Amino acid sequence: MKKKQEITIHNLANELNISASTVSRALSDNSRISKKTRLIVQQKAIEMGYRPNVLAANLRSKKSNTIGVVVPRIDRYFFASAISGIEDYAWTKGFNVIISQTNDLLAKEVNCVQSLFSNRVDGMIVSISMQTNDDKHFRLFSDRNIPLLFFDRFCPTIECDRIVVDDYISGYNITNQLVSRGCKRIAHIAGPELLNIYKDRKDGFLRALIDSELPLYDGYLEDTRLTREEGLQAFQRLMSLSQPPDGVFCGNDTTALSALEYCKQNNINVPQDVALTGFSDEPFSAVVSPSLSTVKQPGYQMGYQAAQKIIHRIENTNLTIPFEKIVLPTQLIIRDSSR
Amino acid sequence: MKKKQEITIHNLANELNISASTVSRALSDNSRISKKTRLIVQQKAIEMGYRPNVLAANLRSKKSNTIGVVVPRIDRYFFASAISGIEDYAWTKGFNVIISQTNDLLAKEVNCVQSLFSNRVDGMIVSISMQTNDDKHFRLFSDRNIPLLFFDRFCPTIECDRIVVDDYISGYNITNQLVSRGCKRIAHIAGPELLNIYKDRKDGFLRALIDSELPLYDGYLEDTRLTREEGLQAFQRLMSLSQPPDGVFCGNDTTALSALEYCKQNNINVPQDVALTGFSDEPFSAVVSPSLSTVKQPGYQMGYQAAQKIIHRIENTNLTIPFEKIVLPTQLIIRDSSR
DNA sequence: AAACAAATTGCAATCGATTGCACAATTTAT
DNA sequence: ATAAATTGTGCAATCGATTGCAATTTGTTT
């Protein structure tokens, strides 16, 4: 029963005996309307509890004031902090943030992207799924010059802005850390090559071996999807080799953690028997024991800058700004697992 | 230059020499249009790359197909998993999810809620901030019967659906765990009473003491905002008492973690010298050492059910469904820190 | 006081899809 | 063959705000 009738500019106009256009202009503080009228209208608007209908305004102006975000999983710390950064900046600019997660499935990603497209988001920020080997859905945006930006995991065939970290250098550096602590037999648990980030980490790893004149032993390169289970299996295989490694660079912290747990259960000393490193600096990495050496990625920063970049583009669609690849620095964090 | 002209139903209508209304009906598979026409229209729509303008449809139908979500912080695991659950369900029903975070500030919460209101979300799912002692902003929704649902942290003065866990029982149970392992001097690091969850945890704690006929010693109840820093300070104060506790129920895992770290640095044995428990089961809680006893809250489930509940309400605004308080079970997880 | 410039305000079309009602076309019943 | 029922389609208003252009009012100048 409490359902009050919504007030429109027409109601305001009637009430004040002026036209709807004047009301509209007065509410947006248009200088073509006299100061006096503006004040009267604005007063009345408050008095009558007017609230603009964003939908109507959006329809007319062809803008939705909304950016879409697509990530593999919302509940992974890295992505959650990126979203947090996106939201914080978008909020200062009055933009809404619609999020969707792909669960690392291509089919769902396609669906999410299409949905955001239909919903006419003004721009989209994406980190692609592990399965993404196709770019048709992204062309919906890029072909129409609707701002599109990838962060961390990008689609190589789409030209647009990207915000990444240098996984190659980071993989190189953290491998070198194993080398410099004295490891001679270093293995790597890699993620799907389809994703630039895992490919780069692996290449960095391989390069570090070459530069240190260390061999890559047979079976020392494990291909997984970097889940807890697959990580455990991979690590198990590594440790069952006739000559197990004395250092393992795990493709992420999750697999490093399962390695760590395997070691605990099997009385393998970390880092004495085998040194371990991960990647990403998950919240648990600092507090497990031994604490986990890893690479810290600036998730919040990436999200914040992604929002800045894309909103800037949205607000300047007329300008032709060249696409940019922004590389943010990572931080090598040496902890007990490789000290 | 690639900017293609958007196709509207009018373009389709012209192309096919029929009216826009027929096109509109044909596209929605309205049975009043002949099968033949429907097919022709749908074919043509695909051929011309038509995409419906959701904004226009929304304006007309007065629905936005969007639910708003307001949480204190996106990057906290509990909230991230709740959002994940919300998104998963909403997606199956074709709803968009707009998220915003309050950073536990009332002012920002008010702002977010108002913004979602202006954006005419069809419903809103909220977990309130630590500062929320006012409900005016929520009345924007409740007064107009726009579906509103609180999860975990709710505003007691607003009548609407709630999805919670029983913090009282959970606090009671985890305190009892300390008792049953032999603790005689048990303290509690509490959160702001303003929030039902912290008040209930504390009350559960107090009740457990009474039922076990244990006293609450002077200074054994610390009021904090449950941050890492304040948790550390509080724990420090507890341990500096002439008679320090032999068991501490920390209001959340974050403070329990800082307590744990304090113990490590000061060579206090956990759980021999002091047993510790937290609350929430953060990702790190299982892997710290000693691993942390805690209460696991079903974040994903809460989010998923919240979405179910609110979308059901949105789709049945005509019906008068009584408000419901759904209490989901928690799980007591006993680990080394209190074994 | 007439003539012109400047400041305000209003008219009406527009954004794109939806829908009640009327009309036309076809089929069925009498 | 005609009336009645059924099916298919179109007209025009509507959702609420925006905006180019025209009209009106006010102020300035000679």
XYZ file of C-alpha atoms (C1' of nucleotides) in Angstrom:
738
model
C 0.000 0.000 0.000
C 2.943 2.218 0.705
C 3.839 2.040 -2.954
C 4.160 5.710 -3.738
C 3.666 6.950 -7.246
C 7.025 7.765 -8.813
C 7.572 11.430 -9.545
C 8.687 12.388 -13.060
C 9.853 15.665 -14.484
C 6.370 16.045 -15.906
C 4.839 15.994 -12.477
C 7.296 18.613 -11.383
C 6.514 20.643 -14.499
C 2.775 20.540 -13.860
C 3.197 21.426 -10.255
C 5.255 24.488 -11.163
C 3.406 25.397 -14.336
C 6.479 25.232 -16.482
C 7.534 22.815 -19.189
C 9.249 19.499 -18.728
C 12.229 20.669 -20.733
C 12.788 23.533 -18.357
C 12.627 21.145 -15.450
C 15.088 18.840 -17.109
C 17.505 21.667 -17.738
C 17.045 23.160 -14.320
C 17.850 19.851 -12.689
C 21.069 19.565 -14.633
C 21.970 23.125 -13.678
C 21.939 24.258 -17.266
C 23.005 27.898 -17.497
C 20.306 28.616 -20.019
C 17.792 28.482 -17.223
C 17.679 31.403 -14.828
C 19.202 30.908 -11.425
C 15.853 31.607 -9.833
C 13.989 28.951 -11.781
C 16.749 26.438 -11.223
C 16.499 26.903 -7.515
C 12.738 26.648 -7.439
C 12.801 23.470 -9.484
C 15.528 21.854 -7.447
C 13.723 22.730 -4.274
C 10.509 21.251 -5.524
C 12.288 18.127 -6.714
C 13.530 17.454 -3.220
C 10.213 18.353 -1.717
C 8.326 15.905 -3.932
C 10.927 13.201 -3.595
C 11.793 13.158 -7.243
C 14.352 10.623 -8.393
C 15.599 10.688 -11.947
C 14.901 7.610 -14.003
C 18.353 6.497 -14.960
C 16.944 4.016 -17.436
C 15.209 6.704 -19.446
C 18.240 8.954 -19.360
C 20.459 6.099 -20.445
C 18.168 5.217 -23.303
C 18.228 8.739 -24.568
C 21.926 9.321 -24.086
C 22.908 5.847 -25.256
C 25.160 5.368 -22.277
C 24.642 2.972 -19.429
C 27.237 4.314 -17.026
C 28.165 0.762 -16.367
C 31.279 -1.282 -16.881
C 31.241 -5.031 -17.066
C 33.841 -7.210 -15.400
C 34.519 -10.805 -16.345
C 36.870 -12.930 -14.273
C 37.434 -16.650 -13.862
C 36.418 -16.747 -10.212
C 35.330 -14.016 -7.891
C 36.451 -15.834 -4.790
C 40.099 -16.031 -5.718
C 42.008 -13.438 -3.800
C 43.796 -11.954 -6.761
C 40.574 -11.387 -8.662
C 38.661 -10.254 -5.627
C 41.251 -7.563 -4.989
C 41.242 -6.537 -8.625
C 37.473 -6.169 -8.495
C 37.860 -4.229 -5.306
C 40.184 -1.820 -7.093
C 37.852 -1.535 -10.049
C 34.897 -0.807 -7.835
C 36.730 1.775 -5.776
C 37.704 3.838 -8.796
C 34.478 3.333 -10.736
C 32.588 4.549 -7.733
C 34.418 7.868 -7.686
C 33.305 8.384 -11.274
C 29.733 7.313 -10.727
C 30.005 4.128 -12.714
C 28.312 0.871 -11.856
C 30.176 -2.385 -11.956
C 28.478 -5.533 -13.187
C 30.485 -8.640 -12.437
C 30.345 -12.112 -13.812
C 32.512 -15.147 -13.413
C 33.344 -17.766 -15.979
C 34.530 -20.549 -13.669
C 37.320 -20.863 -16.203
C 34.920 -22.224 -18.806
C 34.956 -20.847 -22.321
C 31.256 -21.497 -22.849
C 30.309 -19.473 -19.824
C 32.731 -16.729 -20.779
C 31.115 -16.406 -24.186
C 27.769 -16.226 -22.512
C 28.818 -13.600 -19.993
C 30.411 -11.420 -22.623
C 27.352 -11.605 -24.852
C 25.142 -10.771 -21.951
C 27.215 -7.726 -21.035
C 27.135 -6.716 -24.662
C 23.352 -6.932 -24.803
C 23.172 -4.970 -21.622
C 25.125 -2.253 -23.358
C 27.855 -1.788 -20.827
C 29.998 1.192 -21.778
C 33.158 -0.846 -21.424
C 34.392 -4.218 -20.279
C 37.317 -5.419 -18.203
C 38.248 -9.056 -18.663
C 40.643 -11.696 -17.472
C 40.125 -14.674 -19.732
C 39.392 -18.268 -18.817
C 41.850 -21.135 -18.991
C 39.979 -22.547 -21.965
C 39.773 -19.432 -24.074
C 41.161 -20.272 -27.495
C 38.693 -18.213 -29.467
C 38.067 -14.495 -29.702
C 34.785 -14.137 -31.550
C 32.897 -12.994 -28.496
C 35.401 -10.254 -27.787
C 35.031 -8.931 -31.308
C 31.536 -7.883 -30.394
C 33.289 -5.148 -28.486
C 36.494 -4.504 -30.366
C 34.800 -4.355 -33.769
C 32.491 -1.648 -32.525
C 35.098 0.277 -30.642
C 33.429 -0.373 -27.338
C 36.256 -0.003 -24.828
C 37.690 -3.355 -23.846
C 40.588 -4.042 -21.548
C 42.284 -7.241 -20.465
C 44.119 -7.570 -17.230
C 46.550 -10.284 -16.272
C 45.269 -12.960 -18.648
C 44.716 -11.530 -22.102
C 43.550 -12.705 -25.479
C 46.543 -12.223 -27.773
C 44.548 -11.819 -30.971
C 42.471 -8.890 -29.775
C 43.944 -5.436 -30.040
C 43.070 -3.383 -27.023
C 44.447 -2.088 -23.751
C 46.125 -4.516 -21.441
C 47.288 -4.332 -17.886
C 49.668 -7.079 -16.946
C 52.661 -7.967 -14.888
C 55.833 -9.308 -16.394
C 55.412 -12.995 -15.753
C 58.517 -13.807 -17.729
C 60.810 -11.710 -15.592
C 59.001 -12.773 -12.452
C 59.354 -16.441 -13.345
C 62.964 -15.798 -14.184
C 63.664 -14.054 -10.921
C 62.016 -16.542 -8.660
C 63.782 -19.398 -10.387
C 67.035 -17.559 -9.890
C 66.266 -17.339 -6.237
C 66.213 -21.138 -6.131
C 69.480 -21.191 -8.015
C 71.160 -18.715 -5.737
C 70.233 -20.688 -2.649
C 72.072 -23.600 -4.176
C 69.462 -25.720 -5.949
C 70.933 -27.714 -8.802
C 67.975 -29.795 -9.900
C 65.022 -27.489 -10.419
C 61.614 -28.493 -11.698
C 58.540 -26.526 -12.654
C 54.843 -27.223 -12.314
C 53.367 -25.266 -15.186
C 49.871 -24.098 -16.073
C 48.059 -24.232 -19.424
C 50.208 -22.770 -22.189
C 47.109 -21.235 -23.676
C 47.395 -18.517 -21.086
C 50.122 -15.983 -21.622
C 50.833 -15.794 -17.926
C 51.703 -19.464 -17.521
C 53.611 -19.615 -20.763
C 55.667 -16.630 -19.685
C 56.357 -17.996 -16.239
C 57.574 -21.197 -17.779
C 59.721 -19.422 -20.335
C 61.216 -17.302 -17.596
C 61.960 -20.470 -15.684
C 63.626 -22.107 -18.674
C 65.680 -19.047 -19.404
C 66.869 -18.890 -15.832
C 68.091 -22.479 -16.086
C 69.972 -21.693 -19.269
C 71.540 -18.579 -17.843
C 72.647 -20.543 -14.806
C 73.879 -23.390 -16.951
C 71.634 -25.837 -15.195
C 70.028 -28.692 -17.110
C 66.322 -29.375 -17.347
C 66.071 -33.007 -16.334
C 63.664 -35.458 -17.905
C 60.225 -35.223 -16.378
C 61.028 -31.962 -14.626
C 58.357 -30.033 -16.455
C 54.841 -30.851 -15.340
C 51.802 -29.622 -17.235
C 48.743 -29.122 -15.046
C 45.806 -26.864 -14.566
C 47.326 -25.726 -11.319
C 44.572 -27.015 -9.102
C 45.226 -28.411 -5.698
C 44.690 -31.979 -6.896
C 46.665 -31.787 -10.103
C 49.403 -29.932 -8.292
C 49.630 -32.683 -5.726
C 49.782 -35.388 -8.369
C 52.425 -33.533 -10.314
C 54.540 -32.980 -7.237
C 54.151 -36.601 -6.284
C 55.430 -37.650 -9.695
C 58.371 -35.309 -9.353
C 59.323 -36.672 -5.947
C 59.013 -40.249 -7.164
C 61.612 -39.810 -9.860
C 64.815 -41.715 -9.324
C 66.458 -38.347 -8.983
C 63.926 -35.996 -7.465
C 64.420 -32.231 -7.724
C 65.916 -30.146 -4.936
C 63.879 -27.115 -5.936
C 60.448 -26.685 -7.470
C 58.971 -23.537 -8.891
C 55.231 -24.118 -8.685
C 53.085 -22.181 -11.127
C 50.947 -20.739 -8.368
C 50.601 -20.734 -4.611
C 47.859 -23.306 -4.612
C 50.055 -25.976 -6.097
C 52.951 -24.851 -3.937
C 50.740 -25.349 -0.934
C 49.776 -28.858 -1.918
C 53.449 -29.601 -2.457
C 54.163 -28.262 0.983
C 51.502 -30.451 2.519
C 52.805 -33.477 0.693
C 56.232 -32.791 2.137
C 54.896 -32.484 5.649
C 53.064 -35.773 5.381
C 56.093 -37.527 3.964
C 58.694 -36.021 6.264
C 60.441 -34.176 3.512
C 62.164 -31.091 4.825
C 61.437 -27.783 3.150
C 63.652 -26.124 2.087
C 66.507 -28.482 3.044
C 65.398 -31.469 0.963
C 63.467 -29.512 -1.568
C 62.956 -25.766 -1.827
C 59.581 -24.527 -2.984
C 58.234 -21.348 -4.488
C 54.795 -20.349 -5.625
C 53.308 -17.406 -7.447
C 50.683 -14.804 -6.499
C 51.123 -14.345 -2.774
C 47.803 -15.695 -1.631
C 46.674 -14.706 1.840
C 47.794 -18.039 3.201
C 51.285 -17.921 1.748
C 52.759 -15.714 4.425
C 51.382 -17.796 7.246
C 51.907 -21.413 6.302
C 54.980 -22.990 7.687
C 57.368 -22.895 6.295
C 56.161 -19.640 4.816
C 56.047 -19.655 1.087
C 58.341 -17.748 -1.263
C 56.303 -16.238 -4.020
C 55.725 -13.348 -6.369
C 53.328 -10.676 -5.280
C 51.072 -9.283 -7.959
C 49.429 -5.912 -7.408
C 45.846 -7.085 -7.811
C 44.146 -4.059 -6.362
C 46.398 -1.739 -8.331
C 45.720 -3.573 -11.550
C 42.010 -3.296 -11.031
C 42.195 0.335 -10.057
C 44.269 1.267 -13.064
C 42.121 -0.857 -15.353
C 39.093 1.120 -14.237
C 40.942 4.393 -14.717
C 42.038 3.448 -18.172
C 38.710 2.181 -19.409
C 36.683 5.013 -17.963
C 39.056 7.478 -19.511
C 38.478 5.787 -22.823
C 34.723 5.757 -22.354
C 34.770 9.454 -21.654
C 36.855 10.142 -24.734
C 35.418 7.901 -27.403
C 35.838 10.711 -29.861
C 39.600 10.749 -29.429
C 41.801 8.111 -30.981
C 44.019 6.980 -28.165
C 46.522 4.302 -29.157
C 46.193 1.008 -27.327
C 48.528 0.616 -24.438
C 50.096 -2.280 -22.624
C 50.705 -1.326 -19.049
C 53.130 -3.525 -17.162
C 52.995 -3.240 -13.409
C 55.894 -4.339 -11.248
C 55.780 -7.516 -9.200
C 57.551 -8.075 -5.964
C 59.717 -11.065 -5.248
C 58.952 -12.286 -1.767
C 61.511 -14.630 -0.307
C 60.299 -16.619 2.633
C 61.318 -19.746 4.453
C 60.313 -22.278 1.818
C 63.324 -21.285 -0.275
C 65.611 -19.530 2.172
C 34.937 3.696 -38.872
C 33.846 0.182 -38.173
C 31.074 1.591 -36.073
C 28.091 -0.192 -37.553
C 24.691 1.344 -37.289
C 22.670 -0.405 -34.625
C 19.671 -2.333 -35.944
C 16.301 -1.673 -34.324
C 13.006 -3.446 -34.690
C 11.995 -0.607 -36.988
C 14.769 -1.420 -39.409
C 13.685 -5.019 -39.385
C 10.094 -3.929 -39.913
C 10.984 -1.777 -42.912
C 13.123 -4.440 -44.424
C 10.280 -6.951 -44.205
C 7.431 -4.543 -44.931
C 5.640 -5.318 -41.719
C 5.028 -3.266 -38.602
C 7.345 -2.836 -35.678
C 4.808 -4.338 -33.334
C 4.727 -7.514 -35.349
C 8.486 -7.677 -35.243
C 8.487 -7.148 -31.519
C 5.965 -9.912 -31.025
C 7.630 -12.241 -33.442
C 10.923 -11.860 -31.634
C 9.357 -12.765 -28.341
C 7.706 -15.777 -29.954
C 4.264 -14.453 -29.261
C 1.653 -16.989 -30.308
C -0.484 -14.295 -31.826
C 1.939 -14.044 -34.703
C 1.874 -16.842 -37.273
C 4.646 -19.377 -37.134
C 5.706 -18.395 -40.630
C 6.102 -14.710 -39.850
C 7.903 -15.458 -36.626
C 10.434 -17.537 -38.443
C 11.012 -14.975 -41.156
C 11.494 -12.228 -38.620
C 13.830 -14.236 -36.415
C 15.861 -15.232 -39.441
C 16.148 -11.652 -40.588
C 17.085 -10.517 -37.113
C 20.046 -12.838 -37.096
C 20.947 -11.930 -40.640
C 21.007 -8.227 -39.890
C 22.754 -8.687 -36.572
C 19.947 -7.248 -34.540
C 20.453 -6.930 -30.808
C 17.602 -5.881 -28.606
C 18.074 -2.691 -26.681
C 17.756 -3.816 -23.115
C 17.633 -0.231 -21.922
C 14.516 0.522 -23.934
C 12.862 -2.701 -22.905
C 13.687 -2.025 -19.277
C 12.308 1.473 -19.462
C 9.079 0.199 -20.866
C 8.714 -2.760 -18.575
C 9.996 -0.909 -15.509
C 12.334 -3.739 -14.652
C 16.091 -3.663 -14.787
C 16.797 -7.346 -14.412
C 19.514 -6.389 -12.046
C 20.166 -7.017 -8.397
C 22.466 -4.870 -6.338
C 24.889 -6.258 -3.806
C 26.440 -4.257 -1.005
C 29.169 -5.730 1.147
C 31.839 -4.284 3.434
C 34.761 -5.552 1.367
C 34.850 -7.569 -1.798
C 38.278 -8.978 -1.129
C 37.370 -10.749 2.085
C 36.971 -14.397 1.421
C 33.613 -14.756 3.080
C 32.091 -11.964 1.040
C 33.832 -12.984 -2.146
C 32.351 -16.448 -1.874
C 28.934 -15.058 -1.070
C 29.130 -12.871 -4.173
C 30.245 -15.897 -6.110
C 27.148 -17.749 -4.994
C 24.920 -14.805 -5.800
C 26.394 -14.474 -9.264
C 26.116 -18.163 -10.021
C 22.431 -18.282 -9.277
C 21.568 -14.897 -10.731
C 23.221 -15.950 -13.946
C 20.961 -18.944 -14.349
C 17.999 -16.595 -14.142
C 19.414 -13.992 -16.482
C 19.940 -11.365 -13.805
C 22.850 -8.972 -13.664
C 24.706 -8.353 -10.455
C 25.967 -4.892 -9.588
C 28.354 -4.905 -6.679
C 29.575 -2.213 -4.405
C 31.657 -2.175 -1.280
C 31.334 0.078 1.709
C 34.766 -0.405 3.241
C 32.817 -0.667 6.470
C 31.933 3.006 6.343
C 28.379 4.130 6.929
C 28.736 7.134 4.658
C 29.789 5.020 1.742
C 27.071 2.506 2.458
C 24.442 5.206 2.299
C 25.897 6.349 -0.955
C 25.994 2.895 -2.487
C 22.456 2.116 -1.480
C 21.173 5.396 -2.871
C 23.025 4.797 -6.082
C 21.566 1.327 -6.485
C 18.182 2.783 -5.746
C 18.556 5.411 -8.454
C 19.687 2.750 -10.815
C 16.455 0.971 -10.134
C 17.811 -2.402 -9.273
C 14.983 -4.890 -8.898
C 16.281 -6.017 -5.543
C 19.214 -5.609 -3.195
C 21.291 -7.974 -1.090
C 23.221 -6.363 1.732
C 25.611 -7.115 4.525
C 25.880 -3.942 6.572
C 28.961 -2.031 7.619
C 30.473 -1.948 11.085
C 29.292 1.612 11.519
C 25.702 1.184 10.458
C 23.529 2.583 13.229
C 20.934 4.137 10.968
C 18.413 2.663 8.587
C 17.076 5.578 6.593
C 18.811 4.519 3.414
C 17.350 1.042 3.588
C 13.865 2.455 3.899
C 14.193 3.649 0.335
C 13.717 0.015 -0.510
C 11.587 -1.379 2.265
C 9.079 1.483 2.148
C 8.474 0.842 -1.519
C 8.404 -2.910 -1.256
C 11.476 -3.264 -3.393
C 12.873 -6.646 -2.367
C 15.665 -6.292 0.153
C 17.589 -9.033 1.884
C 20.315 -8.977 4.483
C 22.825 -11.728 4.873
C 25.101 -12.325 7.836
C 25.116 -8.782 9.163
C 21.650 -7.323 9.240
C 19.943 -4.137 10.217
C 17.623 -5.100 13.088
C 15.130 -2.303 12.535
C 14.318 -3.191 8.936
C 11.757 -5.873 8.298
C 12.798 -8.047 5.418
C 14.304 -11.403 4.559
C 17.493 -12.412 6.294
C 19.954 -15.171 5.772
C 22.233 -15.727 8.698
C 24.099 -18.283 10.692
C 23.556 -18.792 14.377
C 26.451 -16.854 15.803
C 25.213 -17.348 19.330
C 25.286 -21.127 19.141
C 28.507 -21.066 17.195
C 30.159 -18.823 19.740
C 28.796 -21.042 22.469
C 30.088 -24.197 20.862
C 33.553 -22.982 20.101
C 33.938 -21.649 23.609
C 32.856 -25.013 24.924
C 35.555 -26.596 22.875
C 38.073 -24.553 24.830
C 36.406 -25.619 28.042
C 36.404 -29.277 27.144
C 40.094 -29.248 26.357
C 40.640 -28.027 29.885
C 40.899 -24.266 29.688
C 39.906 -22.587 32.930
C 40.650 -18.959 32.190
C 39.021 -18.046 28.922
C 39.007 -14.605 27.325
C 37.268 -13.175 24.300
C 38.299 -10.597 21.744
C 34.978 -9.167 20.617
C 33.876 -7.060 17.670
C 31.570 -4.031 17.602
C 28.336 -4.739 19.460
C 26.483 -2.782 16.820
C 26.679 -5.834 14.639
C 24.405 -8.672 15.534
C 27.030 -11.231 14.632
C 29.605 -10.008 17.114
C 27.079 -9.403 19.832
C 25.789 -12.956 19.400
C 29.242 -14.490 19.389
C 30.024 -12.701 22.600
C 26.753 -13.677 24.211
C 27.331 -17.278 23.198
C 30.762 -17.053 24.772
C 29.400 -15.625 28.015
C 26.695 -18.241 28.189
C 29.218 -21.007 27.699
C 31.220 -19.689 30.642
C 28.143 -19.625 32.828
C 27.089 -23.106 31.823
C 30.565 -24.384 32.603
C 30.666 -22.464 35.854
C 33.762 -20.624 34.831
C 34.302 -17.003 35.834
C 34.881 -14.125 33.466
C 37.993 -12.534 34.863
C 38.615 -8.815 34.913
C 39.912 -7.548 31.608
C 39.057 -10.763 29.841
C 36.663 -9.118 27.452
C 38.357 -6.990 24.792
C 36.384 -4.682 22.531
C 37.972 -4.145 19.154
C 37.152 -3.716 15.512
C 38.755 -7.090 14.864
C 41.512 -5.799 12.641
C 44.939 -7.279 12.642
C 46.374 -4.361 14.573
C 43.653 -4.023 17.158
C 43.593 -7.766 17.578
C 47.291 -7.794 18.284
C 47.025 -5.008 20.817
C 44.117 -6.666 22.549
C 45.896 -9.986 22.734
C 48.993 -8.280 24.034
C 46.972 -6.693 26.813
C 45.477 -10.066 27.691
C 48.838 -11.745 27.881
C 50.266 -8.951 29.991
C 47.709 -9.408 32.722
C 49.057 -10.728 35.980
C 46.990 -13.827 35.305
C 46.858 -14.267 31.552
C 44.182 -16.508 30.015
C 44.820 -20.097 29.005
C 42.296 -19.908 26.197
C 41.146 -17.109 23.925
C 38.157 -17.102 21.642
C 39.022 -14.477 19.021
C 36.105 -12.826 17.241
C 37.447 -13.706 13.839
C 40.334 -15.518 12.206
C 42.242 -12.347 11.479
C 42.640 -11.509 15.134
C 43.299 -15.146 15.946
C 46.102 -15.064 13.421
C 47.708 -12.009 14.933
C 47.445 -13.677 18.321
C 49.134 -16.724 16.895
C 51.944 -14.650 15.488
C 52.383 -12.864 18.767
C 52.738 -16.226 20.470
C 55.340 -17.407 17.999
C 57.396 -14.297 18.467
C 57.209 -14.535 22.223
C 57.742 -18.253 22.525
C 54.329 -18.909 23.902
C 53.174 -22.406 23.054
C 49.832 -22.833 21.344
C 47.766 -24.593 22.531
C 49.764 -25.674 25.606
C 50.215 -22.203 27.141
C 47.186 -20.666 25.549
C 44.637 -22.241 23.247
C 43.230 -20.113 20.455
C 40.157 -20.170 18.292
C 38.945 -17.888 15.552
C 35.788 -17.537 13.516
C 35.054 -17.775 9.771
C 37.539 -20.308 8.478
C 39.579 -18.050 6.260
C 41.677 -19.717 3.581
C 44.757 -19.358 5.726
C 43.276 -20.880 8.856
C 43.768 -24.475 7.812
C 47.380 -23.979 6.838
C 48.929 -21.840 9.542
C 50.740 -23.680 12.185
C 49.416 -24.536 14.478
C 46.301 -24.744 12.366
C 43.465 -22.667 13.662
C 40.266 -23.918 15.236
C 37.381 -21.958 13.898
C 33.762 -21.899 12.759
C 33.090 -22.383 9.111
C 30.355 -20.250 7.617
C 28.734 -21.322 4.371
C 29.499 -18.142 2.410
C 28.804 -19.473 -1.033
C 25.594 -21.134 0.138
C 24.408 -17.970 1.824
C 24.960 -16.005 -1.344
C 23.330 -18.615 -3.510
C 20.253 -18.829 -1.330
C 20.093 -15.081 -0.966
C 19.927 -14.790 -4.739
C 17.288 -17.497 -4.933
C 15.184 -15.842 -2.305
C 15.372 -12.338 -3.693
C 14.807 -13.329 -7.299
C 11.834 -15.365 -6.245
C 10.466 -12.308 -4.533
C 11.182 -10.124 -7.539
C 9.305 -12.506 -9.774
C 6.337 -12.574 -7.426
C 5.892 -9.007 -6.325
C 2.180 -9.485 -6.584
C 2.154 -12.169 -3.923
C 2.492 -11.341 -0.266
C 5.148 -13.670 0.979
C 5.915 -13.296 4.670
C 9.460 -12.285 5.531
C 11.684 -15.127 6.457
C 14.788 -15.560 8.554
C 16.838 -18.381 7.167
C 19.467 -19.772 9.491
C 22.153 -21.857 7.838
C 24.244 -24.283 9.853
C 27.854 -23.581 10.699
C 30.528 -26.145 11.180
C 32.815 -26.310 14.166
C 36.313 -27.019 12.964
C 38.706 -28.174 15.626
C 42.332 -27.878 14.675
C 45.652 -27.825 16.474
C 45.374 -24.385 18.035
C 42.868 -25.725 20.549
C 43.398 -29.466 20.435
C 9.858 55.186 -28.168
C 11.523 52.162 -31.646
C 14.896 48.649 -32.786
C 17.779 45.261 -31.703
C 20.387 41.972 -28.724
C 20.367 38.819 -24.972
C 18.353 35.892 -21.749
C 14.642 32.491 -20.761
C 11.449 29.159 -21.708
C 8.548 25.941 -24.484
C 7.439 22.818 -28.451
C 7.951 18.636 -30.309
C 10.813 14.985 -31.911
C 13.723 11.387 -30.261
C 15.829 7.149 -27.919
C 13.803 1.614 -28.975
C 10.730 -1.583 -27.373
C 6.037 -2.956 -25.593
C 1.011 -3.550 -25.618
C -4.224 -2.537 -25.627
C -7.289 -2.098 -28.986
C -8.999 -2.054 -33.602
C -9.114 -3.799 -38.051
C -8.344 -7.248 -41.735
C -8.030 -11.917 -43.304
C -9.103 -16.512 -42.901
C -11.668 -20.428 -41.322
C -15.748 -22.607 -39.456
C -20.555 -23.029 -38.557
C -25.262 -22.470 -40.008
C -23.862 -18.013 -49.281
C -23.869 -15.485 -45.063
C -22.937 -14.895 -40.221
C -19.836 -15.898 -36.539
C -15.560 -17.215 -34.684
C -10.764 -17.398 -35.068
C -6.292 -15.854 -36.377
C -2.986 -12.462 -37.844
C -1.319 -7.749 -38.182
C -1.038 -2.688 -37.556
C -1.928 1.843 -35.207
C -0.708 4.694 -31.814
C 0.182 5.616 -27.069
C 3.538 4.790 -23.566
C 7.839 4.433 -20.561
C 10.822 9.304 -18.748
C 14.391 12.174 -19.975
C 16.986 14.969 -23.482
C 17.810 18.591 -26.960
C 17.653 21.446 -31.475
C 15.131 25.046 -32.721
C 11.545 28.407 -32.266
C 9.117 31.660 -29.462
C 8.734 34.725 -25.864
C 10.273 37.892 -22.445
C 13.534 41.117 -20.733
C 17.120 44.421 -21.158
C 20.003 47.684 -23.799
C 20.980 51.136 -27.182
C 20.237 55.047 -30.016
